[in-house]
Every structure is written in C-alpha cells, then in structure tokens.
Short mmCIF file of C-alpha atoms in Angstrom, two decimals:
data_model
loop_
_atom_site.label_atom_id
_atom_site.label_comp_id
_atom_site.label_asym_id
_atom_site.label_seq_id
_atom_site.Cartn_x
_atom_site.Cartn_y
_atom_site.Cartn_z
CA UNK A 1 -12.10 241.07 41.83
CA UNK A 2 -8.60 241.64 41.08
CA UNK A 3 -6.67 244.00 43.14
CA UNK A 4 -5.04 245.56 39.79
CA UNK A 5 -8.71 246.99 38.95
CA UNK A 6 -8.49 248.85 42.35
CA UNK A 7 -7.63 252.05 42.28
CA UNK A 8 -8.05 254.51 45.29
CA UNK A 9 -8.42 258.17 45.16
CA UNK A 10 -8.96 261.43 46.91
CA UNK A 11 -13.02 262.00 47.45
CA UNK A 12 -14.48 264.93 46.34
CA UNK A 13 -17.86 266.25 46.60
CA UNK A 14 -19.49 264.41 44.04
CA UNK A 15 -18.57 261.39 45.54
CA UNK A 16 -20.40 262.01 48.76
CA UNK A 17 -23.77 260.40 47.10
CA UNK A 18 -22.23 257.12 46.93
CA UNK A 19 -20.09 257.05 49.79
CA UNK A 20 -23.40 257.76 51.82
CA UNK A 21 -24.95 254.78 49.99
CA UNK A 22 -22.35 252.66 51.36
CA UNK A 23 -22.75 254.46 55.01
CA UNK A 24 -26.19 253.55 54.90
CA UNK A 25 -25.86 249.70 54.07
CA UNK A 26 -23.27 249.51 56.31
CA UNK A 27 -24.07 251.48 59.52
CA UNK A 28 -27.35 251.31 61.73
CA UNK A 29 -26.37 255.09 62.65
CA UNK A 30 -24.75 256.51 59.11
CA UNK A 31 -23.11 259.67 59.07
CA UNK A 32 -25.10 262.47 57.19
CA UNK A 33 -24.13 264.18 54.25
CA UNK A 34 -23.00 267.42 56.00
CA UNK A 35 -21.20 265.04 58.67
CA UNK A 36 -18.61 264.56 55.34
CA UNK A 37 -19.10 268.09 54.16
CA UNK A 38 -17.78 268.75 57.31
CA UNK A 39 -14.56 266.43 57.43
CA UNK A 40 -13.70 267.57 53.83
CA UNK A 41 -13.53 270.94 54.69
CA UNK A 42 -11.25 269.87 57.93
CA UNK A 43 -8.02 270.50 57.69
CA UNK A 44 -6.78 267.35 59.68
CA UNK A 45 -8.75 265.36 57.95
CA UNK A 46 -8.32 262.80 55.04
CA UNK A 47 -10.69 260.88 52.92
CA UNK A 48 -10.18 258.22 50.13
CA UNK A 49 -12.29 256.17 48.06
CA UNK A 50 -11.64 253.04 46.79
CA UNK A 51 -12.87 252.70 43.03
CA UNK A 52 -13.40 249.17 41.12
CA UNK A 53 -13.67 249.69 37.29
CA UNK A 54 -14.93 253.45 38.39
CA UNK A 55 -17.71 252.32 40.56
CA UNK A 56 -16.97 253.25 44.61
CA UNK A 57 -16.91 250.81 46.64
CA UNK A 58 -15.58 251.50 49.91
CA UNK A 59 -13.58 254.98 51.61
CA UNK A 60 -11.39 255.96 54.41
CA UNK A 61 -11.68 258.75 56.81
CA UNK A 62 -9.13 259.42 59.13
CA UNK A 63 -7.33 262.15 61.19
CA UNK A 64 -3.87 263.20 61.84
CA UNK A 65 -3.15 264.98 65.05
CA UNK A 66 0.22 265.22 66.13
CA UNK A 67 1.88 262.02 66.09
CA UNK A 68 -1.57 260.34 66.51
CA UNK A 69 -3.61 258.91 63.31
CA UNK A 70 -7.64 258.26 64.06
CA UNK A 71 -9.21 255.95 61.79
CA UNK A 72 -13.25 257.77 62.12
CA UNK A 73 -14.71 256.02 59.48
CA UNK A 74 -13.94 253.10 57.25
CA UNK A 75 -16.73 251.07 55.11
CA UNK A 76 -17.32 248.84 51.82
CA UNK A 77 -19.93 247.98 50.05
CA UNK A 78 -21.39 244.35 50.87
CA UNK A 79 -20.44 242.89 47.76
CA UNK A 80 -16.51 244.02 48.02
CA UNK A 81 -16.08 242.63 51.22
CA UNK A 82 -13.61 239.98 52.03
CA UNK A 83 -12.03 241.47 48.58
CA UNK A 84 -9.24 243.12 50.20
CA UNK A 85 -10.72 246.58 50.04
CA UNK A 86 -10.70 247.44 53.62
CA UNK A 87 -7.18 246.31 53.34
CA UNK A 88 -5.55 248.47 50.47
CA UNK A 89 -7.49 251.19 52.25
CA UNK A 90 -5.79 250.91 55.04
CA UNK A 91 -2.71 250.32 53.95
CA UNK A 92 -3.04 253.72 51.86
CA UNK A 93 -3.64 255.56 54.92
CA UNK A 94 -0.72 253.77 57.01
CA UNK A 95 1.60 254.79 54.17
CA UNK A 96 0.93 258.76 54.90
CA UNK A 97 2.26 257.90 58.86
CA UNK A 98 5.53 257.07 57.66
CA UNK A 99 6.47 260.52 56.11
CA UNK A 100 4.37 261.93 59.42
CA UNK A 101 6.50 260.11 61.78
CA UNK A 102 3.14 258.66 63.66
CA UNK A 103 3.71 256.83 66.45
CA UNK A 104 0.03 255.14 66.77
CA UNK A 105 -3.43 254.16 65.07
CA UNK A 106 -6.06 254.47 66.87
CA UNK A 107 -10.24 253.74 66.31
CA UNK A 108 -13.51 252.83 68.08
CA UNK A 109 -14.73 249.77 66.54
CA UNK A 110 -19.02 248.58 67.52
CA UNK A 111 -18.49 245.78 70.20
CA UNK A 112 -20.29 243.28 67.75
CA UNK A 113 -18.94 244.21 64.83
CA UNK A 114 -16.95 240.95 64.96
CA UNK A 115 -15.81 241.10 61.49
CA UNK A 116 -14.30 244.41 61.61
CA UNK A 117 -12.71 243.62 64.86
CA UNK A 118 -11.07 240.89 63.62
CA UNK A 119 -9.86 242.60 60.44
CA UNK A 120 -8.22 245.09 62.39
CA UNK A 121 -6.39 242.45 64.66
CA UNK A 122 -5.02 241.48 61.27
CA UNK A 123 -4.03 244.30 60.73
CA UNK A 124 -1.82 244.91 63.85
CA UNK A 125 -4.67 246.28 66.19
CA UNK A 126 -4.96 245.55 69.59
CA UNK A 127 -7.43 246.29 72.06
CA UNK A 128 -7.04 248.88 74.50
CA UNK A 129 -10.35 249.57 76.24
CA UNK A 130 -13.91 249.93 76.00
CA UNK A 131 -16.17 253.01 75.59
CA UNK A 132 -19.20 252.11 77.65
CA UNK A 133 -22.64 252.72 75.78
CA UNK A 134 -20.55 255.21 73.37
CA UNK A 135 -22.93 255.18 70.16
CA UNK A 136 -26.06 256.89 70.12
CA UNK A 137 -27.87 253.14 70.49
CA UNK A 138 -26.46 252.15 73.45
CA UNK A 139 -23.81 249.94 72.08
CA UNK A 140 -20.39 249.68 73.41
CA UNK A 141 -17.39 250.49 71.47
CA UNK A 142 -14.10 248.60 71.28
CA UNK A 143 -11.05 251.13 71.43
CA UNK A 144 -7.96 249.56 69.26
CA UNK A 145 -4.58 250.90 69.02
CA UNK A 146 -1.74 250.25 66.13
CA UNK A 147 1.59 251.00 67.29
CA UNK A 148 3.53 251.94 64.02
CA UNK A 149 7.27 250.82 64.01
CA UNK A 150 8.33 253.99 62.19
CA UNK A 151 9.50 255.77 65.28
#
C-alpha cells in the first residue's frame, strides 16, 4: 500500500457497518453499533476513517476535554496493519491538539495487546499506570500518556 492512496475522512453513519466489521476482527469485546451512534452524536467527540482506494480500513475515536485528548478507540483491519494506518490516524488526530492547545494524550491500551503498546511507545506514549481487571473480561489495561510539546 502506498500512503498516497490513503485518504482519511470524517465517518458518517453509513460507515458504521464497516467500522463495526473491523471492531469485531479486532476486539474480543467490540463496541456495538449504538456504542458509535452514541459518540457521533457527542459533542466532544471525533471520529475518522481511514479509506484505501474507498474501501475502510481502519478509524479513530477520540475525545477532547479541556486541554486533555482521549484516544477511546483506534483499530485496522488485519490486512492494513503494519501499513502505517494506525499511524496517519494518529497523526490526524494529534494535528487537531495543536489549534486546541492540548497539553496531553491519553488511552487505556489491553495489557497484552503488545503490538499496540508498542506502537504507541513509538509514537511518544509512555506508561503511566495500570487499570486493574478494567475490561469486562478481566483483563488489565495499560494507561499511556502523550505529553504534546505545543504548550
């Protein structure tokens, strides 16, 4: 894949079929369909999709609350990964801190989702804690924090 046949894109509705696809390959616990209903009708919310040669292949969901951005959901397709997806997705979201004058990143990452966690270290993330037993399975999550240099 070449990065110049990546575009990414406000989701709408209609995309919610094939983001949840995605959710449910990637996640043992996906969100629903009315969990994204729900964060497009939020107001703090933001969600992109990332489209190669019009097919989705991974999205972004994130908050912004005060000078705080919360990274809730992030997830690409098996056969874009390692593609730099997760990447320009990211770096699409970091670019709205800037004009937000954000002072942090923050996200709860599965304990042994080692791949993720390191993508995010490469990203500038460093761990901060751990939420004991905080998925619905039992599982620990990793907290990780991006301190943006915008300030």
């Amino acid at each position: 894949m070449n990065v110049e046949n990546l575009s990414i894109r406000v989701v709408a509705e209609p995309d919610l079929d094939a983001i949840l696809r995605i959710e449910e390959g990637c996640y043992p616990l996906p969100w629903s369909f009315q969990q994204f209903v729900q964060e497009l009708e939020n107001p703090v919310a933001s969600l992109f999709v990332c489209e190669v040669e019009n097919e989705i292949v991974g999205y972004i969901c994130y908050w912004l609350i005060a000078d705080e951005m919360q990274i809730l959901n992030l997830a690409i397709a098996p056969k874009f990964r390692r593609k730099g997806v997760a990447a320009q997705l990211m770096t699409q979201a970091f670019s709205r801190c800037l004009p937000e004058h954000l002072s942090s990143v923050w996200l709860e990452v599965r304990a042994a989702n080692q791949a993720a966690i390191a993508l995010y270290q490469r990203h500038g993330f460093k761990q901060s804690g751990i939420r004991k037993a905080y998925y619905r399975d039992g599982e620990d999550a990793i907290v990780m924090v991006k301190t943006l240099k915008n300030q």
